[in-house]
Each structure stands twice: as structure tokens, then as C-alpha cells.
C-alpha angles and dihedrals in degrees: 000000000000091000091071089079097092120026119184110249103176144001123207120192125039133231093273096189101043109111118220081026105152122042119191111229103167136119148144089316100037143032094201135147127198121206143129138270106187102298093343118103105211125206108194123186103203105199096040086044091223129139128216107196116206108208127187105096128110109185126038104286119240110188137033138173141173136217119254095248083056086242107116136048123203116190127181143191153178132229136068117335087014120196140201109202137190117206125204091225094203097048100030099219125105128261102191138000127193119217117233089324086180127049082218096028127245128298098181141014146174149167148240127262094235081043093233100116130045112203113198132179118216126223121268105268117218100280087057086264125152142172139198120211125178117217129213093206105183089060113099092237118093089211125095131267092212128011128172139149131261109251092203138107096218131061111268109215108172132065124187140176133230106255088234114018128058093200100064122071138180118210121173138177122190092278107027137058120199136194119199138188135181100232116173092334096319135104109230127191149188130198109203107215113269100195117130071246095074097034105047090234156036103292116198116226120291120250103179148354139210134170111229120236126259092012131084084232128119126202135200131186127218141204084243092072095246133125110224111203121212122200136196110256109235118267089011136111121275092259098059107089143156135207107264108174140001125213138186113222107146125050081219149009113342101214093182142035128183143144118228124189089004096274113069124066108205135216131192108188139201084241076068087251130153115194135174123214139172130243089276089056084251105162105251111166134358132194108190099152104087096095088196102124129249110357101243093187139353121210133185133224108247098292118223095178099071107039109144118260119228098261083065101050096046085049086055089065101058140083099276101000114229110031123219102265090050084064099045074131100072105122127247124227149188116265099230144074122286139186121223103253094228088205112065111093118182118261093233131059109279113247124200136142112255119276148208129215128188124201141215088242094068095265126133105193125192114221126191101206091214089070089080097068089057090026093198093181097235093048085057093052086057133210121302109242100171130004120190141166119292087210131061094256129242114192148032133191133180123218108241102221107016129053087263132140126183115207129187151139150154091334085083071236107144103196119189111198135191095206093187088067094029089237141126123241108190136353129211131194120199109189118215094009124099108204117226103170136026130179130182101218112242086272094040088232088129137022113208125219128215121190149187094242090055095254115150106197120182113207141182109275092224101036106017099230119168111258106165134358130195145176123188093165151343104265118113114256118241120173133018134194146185134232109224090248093056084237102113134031130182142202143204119212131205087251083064087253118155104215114203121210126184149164117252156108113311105268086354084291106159077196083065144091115255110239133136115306132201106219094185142263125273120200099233101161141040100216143032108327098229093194145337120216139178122210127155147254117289110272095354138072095250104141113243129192133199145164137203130189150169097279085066104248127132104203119194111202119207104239094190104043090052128092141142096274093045102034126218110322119209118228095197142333116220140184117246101174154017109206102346113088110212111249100178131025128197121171116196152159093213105137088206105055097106133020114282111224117221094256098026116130102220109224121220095262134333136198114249115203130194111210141198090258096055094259128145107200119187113211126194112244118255118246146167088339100323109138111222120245125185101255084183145036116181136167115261130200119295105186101113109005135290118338119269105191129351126209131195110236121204108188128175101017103300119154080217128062117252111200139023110242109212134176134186132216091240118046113304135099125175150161122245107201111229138285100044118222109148100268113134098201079071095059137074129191125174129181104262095178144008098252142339121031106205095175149337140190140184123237117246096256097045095239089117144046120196123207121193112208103198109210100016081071085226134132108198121202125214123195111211118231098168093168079088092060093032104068092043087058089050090068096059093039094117112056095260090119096105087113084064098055092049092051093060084056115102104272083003124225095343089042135110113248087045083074095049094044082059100038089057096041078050093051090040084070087049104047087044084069104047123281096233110037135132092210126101123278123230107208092197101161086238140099139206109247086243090071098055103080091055089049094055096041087040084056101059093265098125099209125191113214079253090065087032086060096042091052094052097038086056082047092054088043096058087044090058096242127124117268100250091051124131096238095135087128096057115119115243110192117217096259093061099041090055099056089051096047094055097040087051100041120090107266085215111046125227111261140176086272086060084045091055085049097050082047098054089043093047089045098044086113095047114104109202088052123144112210084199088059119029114215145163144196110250091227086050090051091047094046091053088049089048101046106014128076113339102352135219124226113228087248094058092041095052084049099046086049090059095054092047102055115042091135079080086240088178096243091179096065091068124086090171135018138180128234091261091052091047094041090040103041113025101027095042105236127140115185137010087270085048100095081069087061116042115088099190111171085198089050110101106083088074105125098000079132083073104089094031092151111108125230132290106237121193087253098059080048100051115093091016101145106259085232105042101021136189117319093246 
């Protein structure tokens, strides 16, 4: 399988936020924790230092439970396509998975204590509506076995289980508290009054509940701080409970409730607190030295102590479980508010399992019980399983010489680790700053910082010691880069600034010391900046810079003419793009990047872009003069949106690189195999995370990729087996891949339009020799290269003299001539025509959606517009077409007009139309699928208004203020 190529190794963070995050499965075999990394299940065995990564999940998973016998795993999520999975925890794999069990997806799950149900709660719908279905999974039917609403006005987000009785449940919300129990297959429930009037006093929102063993008591934990007690009412079901008593047992917020040996009911705070009491809330054990921040989830060793007895079991399979009399032990309490006396302490050792927390601060902490009875300060703060990120992070960068990887992100957190050990090397805490970029220099001697507030900070590249801060502005830094010497970087900011770094003399003082020295930032572009990037001079080591951004300009800087009197100098401005706006940027010399065409001549290095219509374009380099022009169009992965960054991969010792490293901004991460020339078959993408990718890089050697997921607070590792992708490549290694290219035609080879693409190839040749002739034809299944810009319009791709050129300057390429010969007369067969038409036309058609937004851009200085329907003035549409973009002469619109409406609509009655008029009735289409279908030679002038700026010359750049440069 492609997707082999690359398997998930390691995963480093933690879900911070989850509640109910870390479960303890260890004992006297095993020394094991279960918890989640976005939509990754981990399974971490803390003394061999090992992973097991439980994949299945497509979107970030949100509840999670474990059996009681600390066999099984159930995970949940929301989202499309959402799951609920059980996991075999012993052997890692899954056992059963229930298909989107929820319309809105789960928000909380658990399980029984036999491990026979699985209750879940779904998420609010968009009326505020839940449910609650109980599962019997080990039943072949994906339908519940049970299945009600929640009668309640807040969202309830916990589900528990009775210890002992699968037919009793606890559900609660902030507000409401229900008890719920399975009566002749139904679910039943009751809601105890929750007014100050029946408590006596103000009560705070309630976080979790929990029944207590061996009682016929409930208990529910608030924000307040306060334990609220339910008791059974006297003669009633077992659901039917009041609130009996109210303690105060937190200062804060309790997160987590639980109960452990059937004695102890557990707390983990906000105060970041874990405390023990007994089933009179006495105070019987506190660990209060994590300094981890709020406890997210506490979780028990197996616990033998407390394995039901056979009257229990035997009691778990009735109606209701324990009668009234079973529990004549139930205590009896005081009806009034009390307040925990701190100062009672048991008269015996406290006994517990041990036990796991997790905290809200990205720590997961180890805690043998036993080290309260001797309370050493450092036993009771317990050992540091895993440690992430408390922000979602930001940033990644890969030593270039060491196993080394920097992580970091909006904590301000700056984490160096070896992933090889699994380990982390330094640590570094900036307070106030939240860190969005982050780049190891080519030597790995210094590691630069980018940040929101604008701050640049250099450190050193091993322990991350401050060597030099700045801070030209207050725009958030984007993107950072490298010189090759390691003697310049640069960065981009959010104001679409371009910031210049060097290393040099202090104020280019030969008297001074040499340190790093800020040269200044130049505006070159008037929207987002998408990369820079430094290269060097062909066929030397002088140091280059550009920059490309959203506004479709690729700016070259003069280094060398640049300094802190003069300010950053620009070399040349040039147009990259009419309508795609460049996503990714990579600048080689890899002689393989692309593929190489029989008669091609290879330049010393060229820009490839990745573009928003899943498009690579490769662009000649400029140089000494030389304008850059697009030599190459090919189709890019289209697996989760448009490319966000591209890395070249060198894996199993090749002086070339081998793949094409890509990332999305959404999910997926894949390989392309090289060179690239638009084949899919020579591509993979999986989903990497759930949902955001911030960042990736790739490891010096190539074995590993790295993914950032943002707001999931997780770094995933990939380790890369190309040999998958590899040997599908091999099959298409010579060229014979043209079957690929026609089934990503619309019908493929048998369709329709299949016929039509070779019935006007076929008339091409025809036309080429004159339409009415008496002379002989010669069929020879080619076609001169004039011909090709009628075929493709003719064929419904609407192409501006921009992608026209494109197209004939990548023709004259492949036929070894300079870009500006006269070859119009050189033959092109189908085959190749066809690869080229489908690496050059839109992957997604134009289409009457594309027409309103052209509308609304072309109409933005009409006054009486209507942004609900789109319209223009005839005369103001004529007029775009005649001055703006590539502009038509009178002669060539009165033409095009003619060819267009043969069905005599009357043009000349209308003053005004709407987009739907004018994409209906002028342009032919009748539906939103109609753009498909519409082969309009005349066709291709469609959106040419789109890039109406004119060029930047040198002049318009010269004078600009080195700091706040030229408007562009």
C-alpha cells in the first residue's frame, strides 16, 4: 500500500485539555499508560520507553474510557464520519468500531464495569439537543440497545456508569444532574432538584459525577469547589435521589472526580490538587507538590483490592442491581453544610494503587501512593512520564547535522528534542512571547526566533542560550531562512514586510566587534508574503534572496548592495501569476525535480511553486536581467486542499533527492516520487492530523518526517519507507503512463468527451492543412504547436494568453528551442498533447459561482450594486474587457460576441445583466455543472480582468525608503 510510505513512529504532546486524558493500565506484568494525541490513541510503556499508536480516527478524539480489567479502550469523536472504537489494549489493534454512532458525534463515553455496554452521549445539535444510547458491543448490530434524549436545558458532557451495575447510569451538565436506569427495555430517568432552596445555598456548576461503591450514594462535583452527596430517598428506586449534604473540599474548581479500593473518593483541582477522602469526605491523603498545573484526569493502577465478590456480580445481572436492604450501610449524614476539617488525618498508613494525573500544562506525572506516608517531598511530586507543549504549537525546525528537533509555539515553550531517544535536551521559557517560527541555521550554530509581537531572537543551536534579540517592529514574524553560509537570514512579517539579518561588524564599523546585525525591512508586497527563500548565484556560492507572496510577485533583494545607511536594495520585481496565488515555494538545483524532456536544456537551478488550483509551476530562475517565465505546469496532489510547504527528501544515501515532501494546511501530508511530472500514481497523501498542519520538516538523513498539529498540541513522527512508492513509480518509469492522464479525463478512456478531445485533435490536423483543398491529406496523428491553443479553448479550458503562453513556452521546452523561437510549425502527438492538457487545465472548472465573483470584483465602484445579485452595465463590462488585463481590441470583442451568440439573444436591449444573464445567456451555460460541458472555441477571455495591476518597473522601486518601502 502507498500509504506505507509513511508509518507513524512516535507521537510527542498530549491532548492538554481532554478531560478524563491518561489511564493507568499497569500491574504486576506491565508498566503501561493510555492516553491521546489529537486523533492518535497512545499506548506508552514508561520503563521500556516504547509507543503503540492506535490509529482510526479521523477527526481529534474527545472521550475515552477503559474497562475495569484495563483490557479494553473505547475512544470517541465528532466530526464528519464520526467513530466510536474499542481497542484490545494487549494486543493494540481494534476489535470493533461503530460507524457515526451520533448524527453530531460523541462528547463523552464509558463503560461498564462487566464490559459488556458502552453508554455514550452525542454532541448538542444545533437546536441544543442531545441523546444518550447504550451499546451492547459485543453484539454483531451496529444499533443501540438503548437510545433516549436528554430532558435537560444544559449540555450534558459525562457519562458514568454505576461500579457494580450496568443498568444504572449518571449523566450531568453544568446545571443538571440525571440518574438513569435500563427498566423493561427502556432507559428511565430522574433529575433531583437542583434550587438554593434545596440546598440550603448557593451551589457553583457541576463539573462530574460519580456513585460511590458499596453505598447507594452519588456524588457530583462542582466549579465551586464543593462536593454535593445524593442519596437514595427511602422506599424508591435507586435512581431517585436528593441532595443530602454539600462540602467544601477544593479552594477552586474540582476537574475530576473518581473513587479508587472502594474506600477513597478522589479529587484532582484546579488548585492542581489531588486529595483522598472517605466516604464521610474526612480528609485522608493530599498531594499538592506536582506543580503541574490543574489536574485534567486521575487514573489508578489495576486495583486487587477491590475485585468484586460473587454476590456482586450476581447482583450486576438483575433488575436494579443492589436492593435496599444490601445497602442498610449507607451513611447517614447531617443535612447541612460542612466544611472539610483540614486537620483530621487517619490513624492508620494510607493505602492506594498507584496512580497517574495528567494536567492542564501538558504533564503527565507518575505517583506511588505509598509516598504519602513518608511524604519526601520529591517522591510525592512524582516522576515525569510525558511532557508536551501548553500551546497549540507553531513551528518546527530540524538540526541539520544532529538528531535533533526544536519545537515550539504559542506557549512561548522552546522544547529541544533528541528523537532518536525520545528525550528532551534543553528547554527554554520566554515569558510574554508566543513563538511562531523557528529555523536551525545550515551549521546548526544558532537557532532563530520569530514571534507575534515582532521580536527576532538569535540563540545558540545546542542550548539554546540568548545571543541576540531585536526588534525592528511589531508584526508578527512568519517565515524565516537561511543563507547557505550561514552569514545572512532573513524574515517575512504579517505587515508584508521583508526583514534582513547579517553578520558583520557593529554599524558596519570595521573598530567593532562582529556580531549579528539587523540591516533593515523593505515592503515588497502588498499582500500575505507565502516564503522567503535564499539560493545562490548560478554556478557560484554568492548568497541570493527572494520572496514570493500572495499578491503574485517573486522579489529578488541585492545582498550586496544592501547595508544599514543605504537600506535593502531590491534587484527586480516579476510577475508570477494571473489569477493562482503561490502556497508553497521550493528553489533548487536538483536536476531531477521535474521531468527532464528528450531535447530539454536543464538550467542551473528554478523556483517551483505550488499553487491554490493544484497546480506545480516550475519558473526559470531570474538572472542578470533575464525575466522569469514558467518552463513547466504539472498537476500537484490533491488529496486536502492546496499545498502549504514542500521539502526535498533524500532517503537511502542518494546525492538527489529522491521525493517531494508536501503538507496542507488542512491534514494531509504526503510524498510525490521524482521527478515530478503530474502522474498520481506517483503521489501519496495520508491524514497526519485531525485538523490543522502548522508546520513540518523533514530529519537530515531523510528517515523522518515531522508534522505540527497547531491546536491538537501534538508533533507526529513519520518514519519514510519510500520502497512503497517507489515500486509504483517503477511501472510508469518509462513514459508509458499516458492511461493515467485520460482517466483523469471526465468518463475516461470509454467517455464521452474522450471522443470529442480526439475528434478535434483529429480536425486540428485537418484545419492545419487547409479546411477546403483539393490536395491530399496527410493523417498523421500529429499536430502543428499553432493549433494547440484553439484545441484546449475549444475544449472548455478557458485559457488567458498568460496560460496560452505557459502552455507553448513548456511545448518549445520539450522540443529543446528557446522560449521566444519561431517553432509554431513543430508537430505535438496525442499522447503528448493530452498529458499536457490535463497538467495545464483548471482541476476545478469555471463555473457560474467563479462569474458572480468576477461580478462583485468588476462592480465594486458601482453604486447602485447589489452584492445579492451581482450585476454590471454593459458599457462598464466592455470597457474592463477593452483597457484592463489583457485587453481586447473593439474589433476581437465584436467578434468574440458573434461566436458566442448565435442563439440571436438581442445583446443590444440591455443596458445591465447579472452574472446569471450574462453566464446563461452570452457564455452558453446552463447549469452549475455547465462550465464541463461547454466547448466554446471563443471561450477563453472569461476573467482576464483579474490581474488588472501594471507592472513594477525598477524605476517605481528606486528611492523607496529601505524601511517603509514602495506601496507595491
Amino acid at each position: 500500500s502507498l500509504h506505507q510510505s509513511l508509518s507513524l513512529s512516535w507521537v510527542f504532546g498530549l491532548n492538554k485539555n481532554l478531560l478524563n486524558l491518561v489511564h493507568n493500565l499497569s500491574d504486576q506484568l506491565r508498566r503501561e499508560i493510555f492516553y491521546v494525541a489529537g486523533h492518535i490513541g497512545v499506548l506508552y510503556d514508561y520503563e521500556r520507553h516504547e509507543q503503540r499508536l492506535l490509529q482510526g480516527h479521523t477527526n481529534a478524539i474527545e472521550s475515552v474510557c477503559v474497562s475495569g480489567d484495563k483490557r479494553w479502550i473505547v475512544t470517541a469523536d465528532s466530526g464528519n464520519d464520526s467513530l466510536i472504537v474499542v481497542w484490545d489494549s494487549l494486543k493494540a489493534i481494534p476489535i470493533k468500531t461503530i460507524f457515526s454512532p451520533h448524527e453530531t458525534g460523541t462528547c463523552a463515553v464509558d463503560i461498564s464495569h462487566d464490559s459488556m455496554y458502552i453508554a455514550s452521549l452525542s454532541k448538542p445539535d444545533q437546536n441544543g439537543k442531545q441523546e444518550m444510547a447504550i451499546w451492547q458491543w459485543t453484539a454483531e448490530t451496529n444499533e443501540p440497545k438503548y437510545l433516549a434524549p436528554i430532558m435537560a436545558p444544559d449540555k450534558h458532557d459525562l457519562i458514568r456508569f454505576h461500579p457494580t451495575n450496568a443498568k444504572l447510569l449518571v449523566s450531568n451538565g453544568p446545571k443538571r444532574v440525571i440518574f438513569w436506569s435500563c427498566i423493561e427495555n427502556q432507559l428511565k430517568f430522574f433529575s433531583p432538584p437542583v434550587s438554593s432552596t434545596d440546598f440550603r445555598q448557593p451551589v457553583g456548576d457541576f463539573t462530574q459525577s460519580i456513585f460511590i461503591p458499596k453505598t447507594n450514594l452519588a456524588a457530583t462535583a462542582t466549579r465551586d469547589g464543593d462536593i454535593v452527596l445524593w442519596q437514595q430517598m427511602k422506599g424508591s428506586k435507586p435512581t431517585d435521589k436528593r441532595a443530602l449534604k454539600v462540602i467544601r473540599v477544593h479552594d477552586g474548581q474540582i476537574n475530576f472526580l473518581t473513587s479508587v479500593s472502594n474506600k477513597y473518593i478522589v479529587t484532582g483541582g484546579e488548585d492542581g490538587f489531588v486529595r483522598f477522602f472517605d466516604y464521610q469526605l474526612r480528609l485522608e491523603a493530599w498531594f499538592e507538590e506536582f506543580d503541574g498545573g490543574p489536574i485534567t484526569s486521575i487514573s489508578f493502577e489495576k486495583d486487587t483490592n477491590s475485585s468484586l465478590t460473587s454476590q456482586q456480580k450476581t447482583d450486576a445481572q438483575s433488575e436494579f442491581g443492589a436492593t435496599q436492604s444490601q445497602m442498610s450501610d449507607s451513611l447517614s449524614f447531617v443535612e447541612s453544610r460542612g466544611q472539610q476539617d483540614p486537620t483530621h488525618i487517619a490513624d492508620t498508613n494510607f493505602v492506594a494503587p498507584d496512580f497517574v494525573v495528567s494536567t492542564s500544562l501538558a504533564l503527565i506525572i507518575n505517583v506511588h501512593a505509598d509516598s504519602f506516608n513518608d511524604y519526601e517531598v520529591e517522591k510525592v511530586r512524582g516522576e515525569l512520564l510525558v511532557q508536551g507543549q501548553e500551546g497549540p504549537i507553531q513551528t518546527l525546525s530540524a538540526h541539520p547535522k544532529k538528531s535533533y528537533l526544536a519545537i515550539s509555539g504559542l506557549s512561548g515553550h522552546l522544547h529541544l528534542w533528541d528523537y532518536e531517544a525520545k528525550k528532551v535536551l534543553s528547554l527554554t521559557m520566554f515569558k510574554d512571547l508566543l513563538i511562531t517560527t523557528i529555523k536551525f541555521d545550515p551549521k546548526g550554530q544558532y537557532l532563530a526566533v520569530g514571534t507575534t509581537s515582532g521580536v527576532v531572537k538569535v540563540l545558540d543551536g545546542a542550548k539554546l542560550e540568548e545571543i541576540q534579540t531585536f526588534q525592528p517592529r511589531k508584526d508578527c514574524i512568519v517565515d524565516i531562512d537561511w543563507s547557505h553560509d550561514s552569514l545572512y537570514f532573513a524574515c517575512s512579517d504579517a505587515g508584508h514586510h521583508v526583514q534582513i539579518y547579517k553578520w558583520g561588524h557593529r554599524d558596519e564599523d570595521e573598530r567593532k566587534p562582529i556580531e549579528w546585525v539587523y540591516v533593515g525591512r523593505y515592503k515588497s508586497h502588498k499582500d500575505d508574503i507565502t516564503a522567503v527563500k535564499f539560493g545562490v548565484t548560478p554556478y557560484g556560492d554568492v548568497p541570493r534572496l527572494m520572496s514570493v507572496g500572495q499578491d503574485r510577485r517573486l522579489v529578488e533583494y541585492d545582498l550586496q548592495e544592501s547595508s544599514i545607511t543605504q537600506g535593502i536594495k531590491v534587484k527586480g520585481v516579476h510577475k508570477i501569476g494571473q489569477t493562482a496565488i503561490p502556497t508553497a515555494v521550493l528553489w533548487s538545483q536538483a536536476k531531477n525535480l521535474t521531468i527532464t524532456y528528450q531535447k530539454e536544456k536543464k538550467e542551473f537551478d528554478s523556483l517551483l511553486f505550488a499553487n491554490d488550483q493544484y497546480k506545480f509551476m516550475e519558473f526559470v530562475t531570474p538572472d542578470s536581467g533575464r525575466e522569469t517565465f514558467c518552463k513547466k505546469t504539472l498537476l500537484c496532489p490533491t488529496f486536502g486542499g492546496p499545498l502549504n510547504k514542500m521539502l526535498l527528501l533524500s532517503n537511502g544515501g542518494s546525492s538527489e533527492p529522491n521525493y517531494l515532501a508536501y503538507s496542507t494546511t488542512e491534514k494531509v501530508i504526503g510524498l510525490v516520487h521524482l521527478p515530478i511530472d503530474g502522474n498520481p500514481n506517483k503521489t501519496m497523501g495520508l491524514i497526519a492530523h485531525s485538523g490543522e498542519i502548522r508546520d513540518f520538516e523533514c530529519s537530515a538523513d531523510g528517515k523522518y518526517l515531522f508534522t505540527a498539529g497547531g491546536t491538537d498540541y501534538c508533533v507526529n513522527q513519520w518514519t519514510v519507507r519510500g520502497e512503497f512508492l517507489e515500486k509504483e513509480a517503477q511501472k510508469y518509469s518509462n513514459g508509458e503512463d499516458v492511461d493515467t492522464f485520460i482517466s483523469l479525463i471526465e468518463g475516461g478512456k470509454d467517455g464521452e468527451f474522450f471522443d470529442e478531445i480526439k475528434q478535434y485533435f483529429y480536425y486540428a490536423q485537418i484545419r492545419s492543412q487547409g479546411e477546403v483543398t483539393t490536395n491530399e491529406r496527410k493523417i498523421s496523428g500529429e499536430v502543428p504547436l499553432h493549433q494547440i491553443p484553439f484545441i484546449v479553448r475549444a475544449l472548455g479550458f478557458y485559457a488567458t494568453d498568460f496560460e496560452i503562453n505557459n502552455l507553448m513556452t513548456e511545448l518549445k521546452t520539450l522540443m529543446g528551442y528557446e522560449r521566444n523561437s519561431h517553432t509554431e510549425d513543430e508537430l505535438i502527438d496525442f499522447d503528448t498533447f493530452i498529458k499536457l492538457y490535463v497538467n495545464h487545465k483548471p482541476y476545478i472548472p469555471i463555473g457560474k459561482a467563479d462569474i458572480d465573483s468576477a461580478f462583485k470584483e468588476m462592480s465594486k465602484n458601482n453604486k447602485e450594486f447589489d452584492f445579492r445579485i451581482p450585476h454590471i452595465r454593459k458599457d462598464d463590462l466592455f470597457e474592463l474587457l477593452t483597457t484592463r488585463g489583457e485587453r481586447m481590441n473593439y474589433e476581437e470583442l465584436q467578434q468574440i460576441l458573434s461566436n458566442l451568440l448565435e442563439n440571436d439573444y438581442d445583446l443590444q436591449q440591455l443596458e445591465s445583466f447579472t452574472a446569471q444573464e450574462f453566464a446563461e445567456n452570452v457564455l452558453g451555460f446552463e447549469d452549475e455543472d455547465a462550465a464541463d460541458d461547454e466547448h466554446n472555441e471563443s471561450g477563453g477571455n472569461m476573467g482576464e480582468v483579474a490581474d488588472s495591476e501594471e507592472d513594477i518597473s525598477q524605476d517605481d522601486l528606486d528611492g523607496a525608503e529601505y524601511d517603509e518601502a514602495y506601496d507595491l
